[in-house]
């Protein structure tokens, strides 16, 4: 796919629905008492994988446009599950199934098979789970086991690992306490609370006890990680302006706004509302940009936006530094390597480091190169935004991967 530079970007629009919240709304309602309606669900590749897995486990799920109806089952059946490209599906399901008296296997595509699963299976084994993996990677096999609560300090801030342990804790004897070094996204905690679970969050520790869930209707807000690409387009295209409506503003996800503001971007947030999660309209108007510094404390709140922020940093004058972000290496691709490769192909001056990257911004990009997405949706969309403000645009190989989190992205951008 060839991305032509845009000479103007002035839009009022919605963005793709939140991927993390859609996964959870479908997965949690699939074993709750009752029937739930999930409105404005994201039907990208990853969430379709979750829907298929929950159906295979016995939940009744119907999809009508962006409305998903989920009728929970109190007893899952044994199943062979395909999580596709979705780490969230694989990790959350591993935790959920560990104490649910089922025999199941979870596998995925080539990218998923490279992703670390020990971070989930090790603490689950401490809880008593009977799980095996292919040397710490998928395929994962889960057999029936009786779980007990543990106190566990997460070595890395990861919402996927935290959520897997919380879900196991719902089916364990005693209390499961999970402490995280830096707070990661808390969509699991908020949704489970709304479903009546015995869950408390206090000073970096989540405590969860055995619980039965009641179904909950959810209206999914726009995904700030998808909205970020539209904000990014307005930031790099001269004279750009965009308003993205009803975007999720959970403060564990808004690091990208803080960094863009630190760069001098003109951002206004209004029409703030609350429906299990906060949401609002975000407007960004193009302005001259300054470089930024990102360190470990803020990384969990913008982990998926770091490739995009690196691209925007090429449009600032001066050196931006991202550190404390070694988790980028174990995403859908090694995002330190793939971001550096993509931005270099576009004429950027970017150096990889062990835990991030250094971006020497020159106030713009020449473009003209060919970027490989490496099967990673966020790399494909990052390259597209980087190209929109460039002189020559660029060719993207593997653009179709964007459909994992943002179906329709190319129609908006091209
Ligand atoms: C996600 C958590 C993040 C994020 C991923 C979705 C989630 O991963 O990168 O895209 O829905 O819980 P980690 O928190 O495990 O780093």
CSV table of C-alpha atoms and ligand atoms in Angstrom, one decimal:
chain,number,residue,atom,x,y,z
A,1,UNK,CA,0.0,0.0,0.0
A,2,UNK,CA,1.3,3.4,-0.9
A,3,UNK,CA,0.8,6.3,1.5
A,4,UNK,CA,0.7,9.7,-0.1
A,5,UNK,CA,1.6,12.7,2.0
A,6,UNK,CA,-1.4,14.7,3.1
A,7,UNK,CA,-1.5,18.5,2.5
A,8,UNK,CA,-4.5,18.9,4.8
A,9,UNK,CA,-6.0,16.9,7.6
A,10,UNK,CA,-9.1,18.6,9.2
A,11,UNK,CA,-11.6,16.1,10.5
A,12,UNK,CA,-14.3,15.4,13.2
A,13,UNK,CA,-14.5,11.7,13.6
A,14,UNK,CA,-14.9,8.6,15.8
A,15,UNK,CA,-12.2,6.0,16.2
A,16,UNK,CA,-12.1,2.2,16.5
A,17,UNK,CA,-13.6,0.9,19.7
A,18,UNK,CA,-11.3,0.0,22.6
A,19,UNK,CA,-9.7,-3.4,22.1
A,20,UNK,CA,-8.8,-4.1,25.7
A,21,UNK,CA,-12.3,-3.3,26.9
A,22,UNK,CA,-14.0,-5.3,24.1
A,23,UNK,CA,-11.9,-8.4,25.0
A,24,UNK,CA,-12.9,-8.1,28.6
A,25,UNK,CA,-16.6,-7.4,28.0
A,26,UNK,CA,-16.9,-10.5,25.9
A,27,UNK,CA,-14.7,-12.8,27.9
A,28,UNK,CA,-16.1,-11.9,31.4
A,29,UNK,CA,-19.7,-11.9,30.4
A,30,UNK,CA,-19.2,-15.4,28.8
A,31,UNK,CA,-19.0,-16.9,32.3
A,32,UNK,CA,-21.3,-14.5,34.2
A,33,UNK,CA,-24.9,-15.1,35.2
A,34,UNK,CA,-27.3,-13.6,32.7
A,35,UNK,CA,-27.1,-12.0,29.3
A,36,UNK,CA,-25.2,-8.9,28.3
A,37,UNK,CA,-25.2,-6.5,25.4
A,38,UNK,CA,-21.9,-5.1,24.4
A,39,UNK,CA,-22.5,-2.0,22.2
A,40,UNK,CA,-19.9,-0.4,20.0
A,41,UNK,CA,-17.7,-3.5,20.3
A,42,UNK,CA,-14.4,-3.7,18.3
A,43,UNK,CA,-14.7,-6.4,15.7
A,44,UNK,CA,-11.0,-6.4,14.7
A,45,UNK,CA,-9.0,-9.6,14.4
A,46,UNK,CA,-7.9,-9.8,18.0
A,47,UNK,CA,-11.4,-9.4,19.5
A,48,UNK,CA,-12.8,-11.9,16.9
A,49,UNK,CA,-10.3,-14.4,18.3
A,50,UNK,CA,-11.8,-13.8,21.8
A,51,UNK,CA,-15.3,-14.2,20.5
A,52,UNK,CA,-14.4,-17.5,18.7
A,53,UNK,CA,-12.7,-18.8,21.9
A,54,UNK,CA,-15.6,-18.0,24.2
A,55,UNK,CA,-18.0,-19.7,21.7
A,56,UNK,CA,-15.8,-22.8,21.6
A,57,UNK,CA,-15.9,-22.9,25.4
A,58,UNK,CA,-19.7,-22.9,25.3
A,59,UNK,CA,-20.9,-19.3,25.6
A,60,UNK,CA,-23.7,-18.2,23.2
A,61,UNK,CA,-22.5,-15.1,21.4
A,62,UNK,CA,-24.3,-13.3,18.5
A,63,UNK,CA,-22.9,-10.4,16.6
A,64,UNK,CA,-25.1,-7.8,14.9
A,65,UNK,CA,-23.1,-4.9,13.4
A,66,UNK,CA,-21.0,-3.6,16.3
A,67,UNK,CA,-23.5,-5.0,18.9
A,68,UNK,CA,-22.4,-8.3,20.6
A,69,UNK,CA,-24.8,-10.2,22.8
A,70,UNK,CA,-23.2,-12.6,25.2
A,71,UNK,CA,-25.1,-15.3,27.2
A,72,UNK,CA,-22.9,-16.6,29.9
A,73,UNK,CA,-22.4,-20.3,30.6
A,74,UNK,CA,-21.7,-21.4,34.2
A,75,UNK,CA,-19.7,-24.4,33.0
A,76,UNK,CA,-17.2,-24.2,30.2
A,77,UNK,CA,-16.6,-27.3,28.0
A,78,UNK,CA,-13.2,-28.7,27.0
A,79,UNK,CA,-11.8,-26.9,23.9
A,80,UNK,CA,-9.0,-26.4,21.5
A,81,UNK,CA,-8.6,-22.6,21.3
A,82,UNK,CA,-7.0,-20.4,18.7
A,83,UNK,CA,-6.0,-16.9,20.0
A,84,UNK,CA,-4.7,-15.8,16.6
A,85,UNK,CA,-2.4,-12.8,16.9
A,86,UNK,CA,-3.8,-11.8,20.3
A,87,UNK,CA,-1.6,-11.9,23.4
A,88,UNK,CA,-4.5,-10.5,25.5
A,89,UNK,CA,-6.7,-13.4,24.5
A,90,UNK,CA,-4.1,-16.1,25.2
A,91,UNK,CA,-2.9,-14.7,28.5
A,92,UNK,CA,-6.2,-13.8,30.0
A,93,UNK,CA,-7.7,-17.1,29.0
A,94,UNK,CA,-4.8,-19.0,30.5
A,95,UNK,CA,-5.6,-17.4,33.9
A,96,UNK,CA,-9.3,-17.8,33.5
A,97,UNK,CA,-9.3,-21.4,32.5
A,98,UNK,CA,-6.7,-22.5,35.1
A,99,UNK,CA,-9.3,-23.0,37.9
A,100,UNK,CA,-12.4,-23.7,35.8
A,101,UNK,CA,-12.1,-27.5,35.7
A,102,UNK,CA,-11.6,-27.8,32.0
A,103,UNK,CA,-9.0,-29.3,29.7
A,104,UNK,CA,-8.0,-26.8,27.0
A,105,UNK,CA,-5.2,-25.8,24.7
A,106,UNK,CA,-4.4,-22.3,23.5
A,107,UNK,CA,-2.4,-21.7,20.4
A,108,UNK,CA,-2.0,-18.8,18.0
A,109,UNK,CA,-0.1,-17.5,14.9
A,110,UNK,CA,3.6,-17.4,14.4
A,111,UNK,CA,4.0,-14.1,16.2
A,112,UNK,CA,2.0,-15.3,19.3
A,113,UNK,CA,4.1,-18.4,19.4
A,114,UNK,CA,7.2,-16.2,20.0
A,115,UNK,CA,5.7,-14.3,22.9
A,116,UNK,CA,6.6,-15.1,26.6
A,117,UNK,CA,4.0,-17.0,28.5
A,118,UNK,CA,6.0,-18.0,31.5
A,119,UNK,CA,5.2,-14.6,33.1
A,120,UNK,CA,1.7,-16.0,33.3
A,121,UNK,CA,2.2,-19.7,33.8
A,122,UNK,CA,4.8,-19.4,36.5
A,123,UNK,CA,2.6,-17.5,39.1
A,124,UNK,CA,-0.4,-19.6,38.0
A,125,UNK,CA,1.6,-22.8,38.9
A,126,UNK,CA,2.3,-21.3,42.3
A,127,UNK,CA,-1.5,-21.1,42.7
A,128,UNK,CA,-1.7,-24.8,41.9
A,129,UNK,CA,-2.5,-24.7,38.2
A,130,UNK,CA,-1.7,-27.6,36.0
A,131,UNK,CA,-0.3,-26.0,32.9
A,132,UNK,CA,2.3,-26.9,30.3
A,133,UNK,CA,3.8,-24.8,27.5
A,134,UNK,CA,6.3,-25.3,24.6
A,135,UNK,CA,9.3,-24.0,26.5
A,136,UNK,CA,7.5,-21.0,27.9
A,137,UNK,CA,5.6,-20.2,24.7
A,138,UNK,CA,2.3,-21.2,23.1
A,139,UNK,CA,0.8,-23.8,22.6
A,140,UNK,CA,-0.4,-23.8,26.2
A,141,UNK,CA,-2.1,-26.8,27.7
A,142,UNK,CA,-4.4,-26.4,30.7
A,143,UNK,CA,-5.8,-29.3,32.8
A,144,UNK,CA,-8.2,-29.2,35.8
A,145,UNK,CA,-6.7,-28.1,39.1
A,146,UNK,CA,-7.7,-26.7,42.4
A,147,UNK,CA,-6.3,-23.2,42.9
A,148,UNK,CA,-5.3,-21.4,46.1
A,149,UNK,CA,-4.7,-17.6,46.5
A,150,UNK,CA,-1.2,-16.3,46.6
A,151,UNK,CA,0.6,-13.0,47.3
A,152,UNK,CA,2.5,-12.2,44.1
A,153,UNK,CA,4.7,-9.2,43.1
A,154,UNK,CA,4.7,-8.8,39.3
A,155,UNK,CA,8.3,-8.4,38.0
A,156,UNK,CA,7.0,-6.3,35.1
A,157,UNK,CA,4.0,-4.0,35.0
A,158,UNK,CA,1.7,-5.9,32.7
A,159,UNK,CA,-2.0,-5.7,32.6
A,160,UNK,CA,-2.2,-9.0,30.8
A,161,UNK,CA,-0.4,-10.8,33.5
A,162,UNK,CA,-2.2,-9.0,36.3
A,163,UNK,CA,-5.5,-9.8,34.6
A,164,UNK,CA,-4.7,-13.5,34.2
A,165,UNK,CA,-3.9,-13.8,37.9
A,166,UNK,CA,-7.1,-11.8,38.9
A,167,UNK,CA,-9.2,-14.1,36.7
A,168,UNK,CA,-7.5,-17.2,38.3
A,169,UNK,CA,-8.2,-15.6,41.7
A,170,UNK,CA,-11.9,-15.6,41.0
A,171,UNK,CA,-11.8,-19.4,41.1
A,172,UNK,CA,-9.2,-19.9,43.9
A,173,UNK,CA,-9.6,-20.6,47.6
A,174,UNK,CA,-8.5,-17.7,49.8
A,175,UNK,CA,-7.4,-14.3,48.7
A,176,UNK,CA,-5.1,-13.6,45.7
A,177,UNK,CA,-3.0,-10.4,46.1
A,178,UNK,CA,-1.2,-9.0,43.2
A,179,UNK,CA,1.3,-6.1,43.5
A,180,UNK,CA,2.6,-4.3,40.5
A,181,UNK,CA,5.7,-2.1,40.3
A,182,UNK,CA,3.9,0.6,38.2
A,183,UNK,CA,0.2,0.7,37.7
A,184,UNK,CA,-0.9,-0.9,34.3
A,185,UNK,CA,-4.3,-0.5,32.7
A,186,UNK,CA,-7.1,-1.4,35.1
A,187,UNK,CA,-10.0,-2.3,32.8
A,188,UNK,CA,-10.2,-5.8,34.3
A,189,UNK,CA,-10.5,-4.4,37.9
A,190,UNK,CA,-13.2,-1.8,36.9
A,191,UNK,CA,-15.3,-4.3,34.9
A,192,UNK,CA,-15.1,-7.1,37.5
A,193,UNK,CA,-16.2,-4.6,40.2
A,194,UNK,CA,-19.2,-3.6,38.0
A,195,UNK,CA,-20.0,-7.3,37.7
A,196,UNK,CA,-20.1,-7.8,41.5
A,197,UNK,CA,-16.7,-9.5,42.0
A,198,UNK,CA,-15.0,-9.5,45.4
A,199,UNK,CA,-12.1,-7.2,44.3
A,200,UNK,CA,-10.3,-4.4,46.0
A,201,UNK,CA,-7.5,-2.1,44.7
A,202,UNK,CA,-5.3,-0.3,47.2
A,203,UNK,CA,-1.9,1.3,46.9
A,204,UNK,CA,-0.6,-0.8,44.0
A,205,UNK,CA,-2.1,-4.0,45.2
A,206,UNK,CA,-5.2,-5.8,43.8
A,207,UNK,CA,-6.9,-8.3,46.1
A,208,UNK,CA,-9.4,-10.7,44.7
A,209,UNK,CA,-11.5,-13.5,46.3
A,210,UNK,CA,-13.6,-16.3,44.9
A,211,UNK,CA,-16.6,-14.7,43.1
A,212,UNK,CA,-19.6,-15.3,40.9
A,213,UNK,CA,-20.2,-12.6,38.3
A,214,UNK,CA,-23.4,-11.0,37.2
A,215,UNK,CA,-23.5,-10.0,33.5
A,216,UNK,CA,-23.0,-6.3,32.7
A,217,UNK,CA,-24.0,-4.3,29.6
A,218,UNK,CA,-21.1,-2.3,28.3
A,219,UNK,CA,-20.9,0.6,25.8
A,220,UNK,CA,-17.3,0.5,24.6
A,221,UNK,CA,-15.6,3.9,24.2
A,222,UNK,CA,-13.1,4.7,21.4
A,223,UNK,CA,-9.6,3.2,21.9
A,224,UNK,CA,-7.1,5.9,22.9
A,225,UNK,CA,-4.4,3.7,21.3
A,226,UNK,CA,-6.3,4.0,17.9
A,227,UNK,CA,-7.3,7.6,18.4
A,228,UNK,CA,-3.6,8.3,18.9
A,229,UNK,CA,-2.9,7.6,15.2
A,230,UNK,CA,-5.5,10.3,14.2
A,231,UNK,CA,-4.1,12.8,16.7
A,232,UNK,CA,-0.6,11.9,15.4
A,233,UNK,CA,-1.8,12.6,11.8
A,234,UNK,CA,-3.0,16.1,12.9
A,235,UNK,CA,0.3,16.6,14.7
A,236,UNK,CA,2.5,15.9,11.7
A,237,UNK,CA,0.5,17.3,8.8
A,238,UNK,CA,1.0,21.1,8.6
A,239,UNK,CA,-2.3,22.9,9.4
A,240,UNK,CA,-3.8,19.6,10.7
A,241,UNK,CA,-6.7,19.4,13.1
A,242,UNK,CA,-8.8,16.5,14.4
A,243,UNK,CA,-11.5,16.0,16.9
A,244,UNK,CA,-11.9,12.4,17.9
A,245,UNK,CA,-15.2,11.7,19.7
A,246,UNK,CA,-16.0,9.6,22.8
A,247,UNK,CA,-12.4,8.3,23.4
A,248,UNK,CA,-11.7,6.3,26.6
A,249,UNK,CA,-9.8,8.4,29.1
A,250,UNK,CA,-8.9,5.9,31.7
A,251,UNK,CA,-5.9,7.5,33.4
A,252,UNK,CA,-3.9,4.3,33.1
A,253,UNK,CA,-4.0,4.8,29.3
A,254,UNK,CA,-3.6,8.6,28.8
A,255,UNK,CA,0.2,8.8,28.9
A,256,UNK,CA,0.2,9.6,25.2
A,257,UNK,CA,-1.8,12.8,25.8
A,258,UNK,CA,0.7,13.9,28.5
A,259,UNK,CA,3.7,13.3,26.2
A,260,UNK,CA,2.0,15.2,23.3
A,261,UNK,CA,1.2,18.1,25.7
A,262,UNK,CA,4.9,18.1,26.9
A,263,UNK,CA,5.8,18.4,23.2
A,264,UNK,CA,3.7,21.6,23.0
A,265,UNK,CA,0.8,20.0,21.1
A,266,UNK,CA,-2.4,21.9,21.4
A,267,UNK,CA,-4.9,19.5,22.9
A,268,UNK,CA,-8.4,20.2,24.2
A,269,UNK,CA,-10.5,17.6,26.0
A,270,UNK,CA,-14.2,18.2,26.4
A,271,UNK,CA,-17.7,16.5,26.7
A,272,UNK,CA,-16.3,14.3,29.4
A,273,UNK,CA,-18.7,11.5,30.6
A,274,UNK,CA,-18.5,8.3,32.6
A,275,UNK,CA,-19.9,4.8,31.8
A,276,UNK,CA,-17.9,2.2,33.9
A,277,UNK,CA,-14.9,4.1,32.4
A,278,UNK,CA,-14.3,7.8,31.7
A,279,UNK,CA,-14.5,9.1,28.1
A,280,UNK,CA,-14.4,12.4,26.2
A,281,UNK,CA,-13.7,14.2,22.9
A,282,UNK,CA,-10.1,15.0,22.1
A,283,UNK,CA,-9.1,17.8,19.7
A,284,UNK,CA,-5.5,18.2,18.6
A,285,UNK,CA,-4.4,21.2,16.4
A,286,UNK,CA,-1.1,21.2,14.6
A,287,UNK,CA,1.7,23.3,16.1
A,288,UNK,CA,5.5,23.3,16.2
A,289,UNK,CA,6.7,20.4,18.4
A,290,UNK,CA,9.5,20.0,21.0
A,291,UNK,CA,11.3,16.8,21.8
A,292,UNK,CA,10.2,14.6,24.8
A,293,UNK,CA,11.6,12.3,27.4
A,294,UNK,CA,9.8,9.1,28.4
A,295,UNK,CA,11.0,7.1,31.4
A,296,UNK,CA,9.8,3.9,33.0
A,297,UNK,CA,7.1,5.4,35.4
A,298,UNK,CA,5.0,6.5,32.5
A,299,UNK,CA,5.7,3.6,30.1
A,300,UNK,CA,2.7,1.3,31.1
A,301,UNK,CA,0.3,4.1,30.3
A,302,UNK,CA,1.5,4.5,26.7
A,303,UNK,CA,3.3,1.3,25.9
A,304,UNK,CA,1.3,0.7,22.7
A,305,UNK,CA,1.8,4.4,21.6
A,306,UNK,CA,5.6,4.4,21.8
A,307,UNK,CA,6.3,3.5,18.1
A,308,UNK,CA,3.9,6.4,17.1
A,309,UNK,CA,5.5,8.8,19.6
A,310,UNK,CA,8.9,8.0,18.1
A,311,UNK,CA,7.5,8.8,14.7
A,312,UNK,CA,6.1,12.1,15.9
A,313,UNK,CA,9.4,12.9,17.5
A,314,UNK,CA,11.0,12.9,14.0
A,315,UNK,CA,8.7,16.0,13.4
A,316,UNK,CA,10.1,17.8,16.4
A,317,UNK,CA,13.3,19.8,16.4
A,318,UNK,CA,15.8,18.1,18.8
A,319,UNK,CA,16.5,14.8,20.5
A,320,UNK,CA,13.8,12.7,22.2
A,321,UNK,CA,14.6,9.8,24.5
A,322,UNK,CA,12.5,6.7,25.3
A,323,UNK,CA,13.9,4.6,28.2
A,324,UNK,CA,12.5,1.9,30.6
A,325,UNK,CA,10.6,0.4,27.7
A,326,UNK,CA,12.2,-3.1,27.3
A,327,UNK,CA,8.7,-4.5,27.1
A,328,UNK,CA,8.5,-3.2,23.5
A,329,UNK,CA,10.8,-6.1,22.6
A,330,UNK,CA,8.1,-8.7,23.4
A,331,UNK,CA,5.1,-7.2,21.6
A,332,UNK,CA,3.6,-8.4,18.3
A,333,UNK,CA,7.1,-7.7,16.9
A,334,UNK,CA,10.3,-6.4,18.6
A,335,UNK,CA,9.0,-2.9,18.5
A,336,UNK,CA,12.4,-1.3,19.3
A,337,UNK,CA,13.9,-2.9,16.2
A,338,UNK,CA,10.8,-2.6,13.9
A,339,UNK,CA,10.2,1.1,14.9
A,340,UNK,CA,13.8,2.0,14.2
A,341,UNK,CA,13.8,0.1,10.9
A,342,UNK,CA,10.5,1.8,9.8
A,343,UNK,CA,11.5,5.3,10.7
A,344,UNK,CA,15.0,4.9,9.2
A,345,UNK,CA,13.4,3.8,6.0
A,346,UNK,CA,11.4,7.1,6.0
A,347,UNK,CA,14.6,9.1,6.4
A,348,UNK,CA,14.5,9.5,10.2
A,349,UNK,CA,17.6,9.5,12.5
A,350,UNK,CA,16.7,6.9,15.2
A,351,UNK,CA,19.0,4.8,17.4
A,352,UNK,CA,17.9,1.7,19.2
A,353,UNK,CA,18.9,1.3,22.9
A,354,UNK,CA,18.5,-1.7,25.3
A,355,UNK,CA,15.4,-0.3,26.8
A,356,UNK,CA,14.0,2.1,24.2
A,357,UNK,CA,15.3,4.5,21.5
A,358,UNK,CA,16.8,7.9,20.8
A,359,UNK,CA,15.2,10.0,18.1
A,360,UNK,CA,17.0,12.9,16.6
A,361,UNK,CA,14.2,15.0,15.3
A,362,UNK,CA,14.8,17.2,12.3
A,363,UNK,CA,11.4,18.9,12.1
A,364,UNK,CA,10.1,16.4,9.5
A,365,UNK,CA,10.7,13.3,7.4
A,366,UNK,CA,11.7,13.0,3.7
A,367,UNK,CA,9.8,9.7,3.2
A,368,UNK,CA,10.3,7.8,0.0
A,369,UNK,CA,11.4,4.5,1.5
A,370,UNK,CA,9.6,1.1,1.8
A,371,UNK,CA,8.5,0.0,5.3
A,372,UNK,CA,7.9,-3.6,6.4
A,373,UNK,CA,5.2,-3.9,9.0
A,374,UNK,CA,6.6,-7.3,10.2
A,375,UNK,CA,3.0,-8.4,10.8
A,376,UNK,CA,2.5,-5.8,13.5
A,377,UNK,CA,-0.6,-3.6,13.3
A,378,UNK,CA,0.9,-0.7,15.3
A,379,UNK,CA,4.1,-0.6,13.1
A,380,UNK,CA,2.0,-0.5,9.9
A,381,UNK,CA,-0.1,2.4,11.3
A,382,UNK,CA,2.9,4.2,12.8
A,383,UNK,CA,4.6,4.2,9.3
A,384,UNK,CA,1.4,5.5,7.7
A,385,UNK,CA,1.2,8.5,10.1
A,386,UNK,CA,4.9,9.2,9.7
A,387,UNK,CA,4.5,9.2,5.9
A,388,UNK,CA,1.4,11.5,6.0
A,389,UNK,CA,3.5,14.5,7.0
A,390,UNK,CA,6.6,13.5,4.9
A,391,UNK,CA,7.7,15.0,1.6
A,392,UNK,CA,7.4,11.8,-0.5
A,393,UNK,CA,5.1,9.3,1.4
A,394,UNK,CA,6.1,5.7,1.5
A,395,UNK,CA,5.2,2.1,0.5
A,396,UNK,CA,4.0,-0.1,3.4
A,397,UNK,CA,4.4,-3.9,3.0
A,398,UNK,CA,2.0,-5.8,5.2
A,399,UNK,CA,-0.5,-3.0,5.7
A,400,UNK,CA,-3.4,-5.5,6.2
A,401,UNK,CA,-2.2,-6.2,9.8
A,402,UNK,CA,-3.8,-2.9,10.9
A,403,UNK,CA,-7.2,-4.8,10.9
A,404,UNK,CA,-6.1,-6.5,14.1
A,405,UNK,CA,-7.0,-3.4,16.1
A,406,UNK,CA,-8.3,-0.8,13.6
A,407,UNK,CA,-10.5,-2.2,10.8
A,408,UNK,CA,-11.1,0.7,8.3
A,409,UNK,CA,-7.9,2.5,9.1
A,410,UNK,CA,-6.7,2.8,5.5
A,411,UNK,CA,-10.0,4.2,4.3
A,412,UNK,CA,-9.6,7.0,6.8
A,413,UNK,CA,-6.0,7.8,6.1
A,414,UNK,CA,-5.7,7.3,2.3
B,1,LIG,C1,-3.2,-5.1,27.0
B,1,LIG,C2,-2.1,-4.8,27.8
B,1,LIG,C3,-0.8,-4.3,27.3
B,1,LIG,C4,-0.9,-3.9,25.8
B,1,LIG,C5,-1.8,-4.8,25.0
B,1,LIG,C6,-3.2,-4.9,25.6
B,1,LIG,C7,-4.4,-5.5,27.7
B,1,LIG,O1,0.1,-5.4,27.4
B,1,LIG,O2,0.4,-3.8,25.3
B,1,LIG,O3,-1.9,-4.3,23.7
B,1,LIG,O4,-5.5,-5.5,27.0
B,1,LIG,O5,-4.4,-5.9,28.8
B,1,LIG,P1,0.9,-5.6,28.8
B,1,LIG,O6,0.2,-4.8,29.8
B,1,LIG,O7,0.9,-7.0,29.1
B,1,LIG,O8,2.2,-5.0,28.5
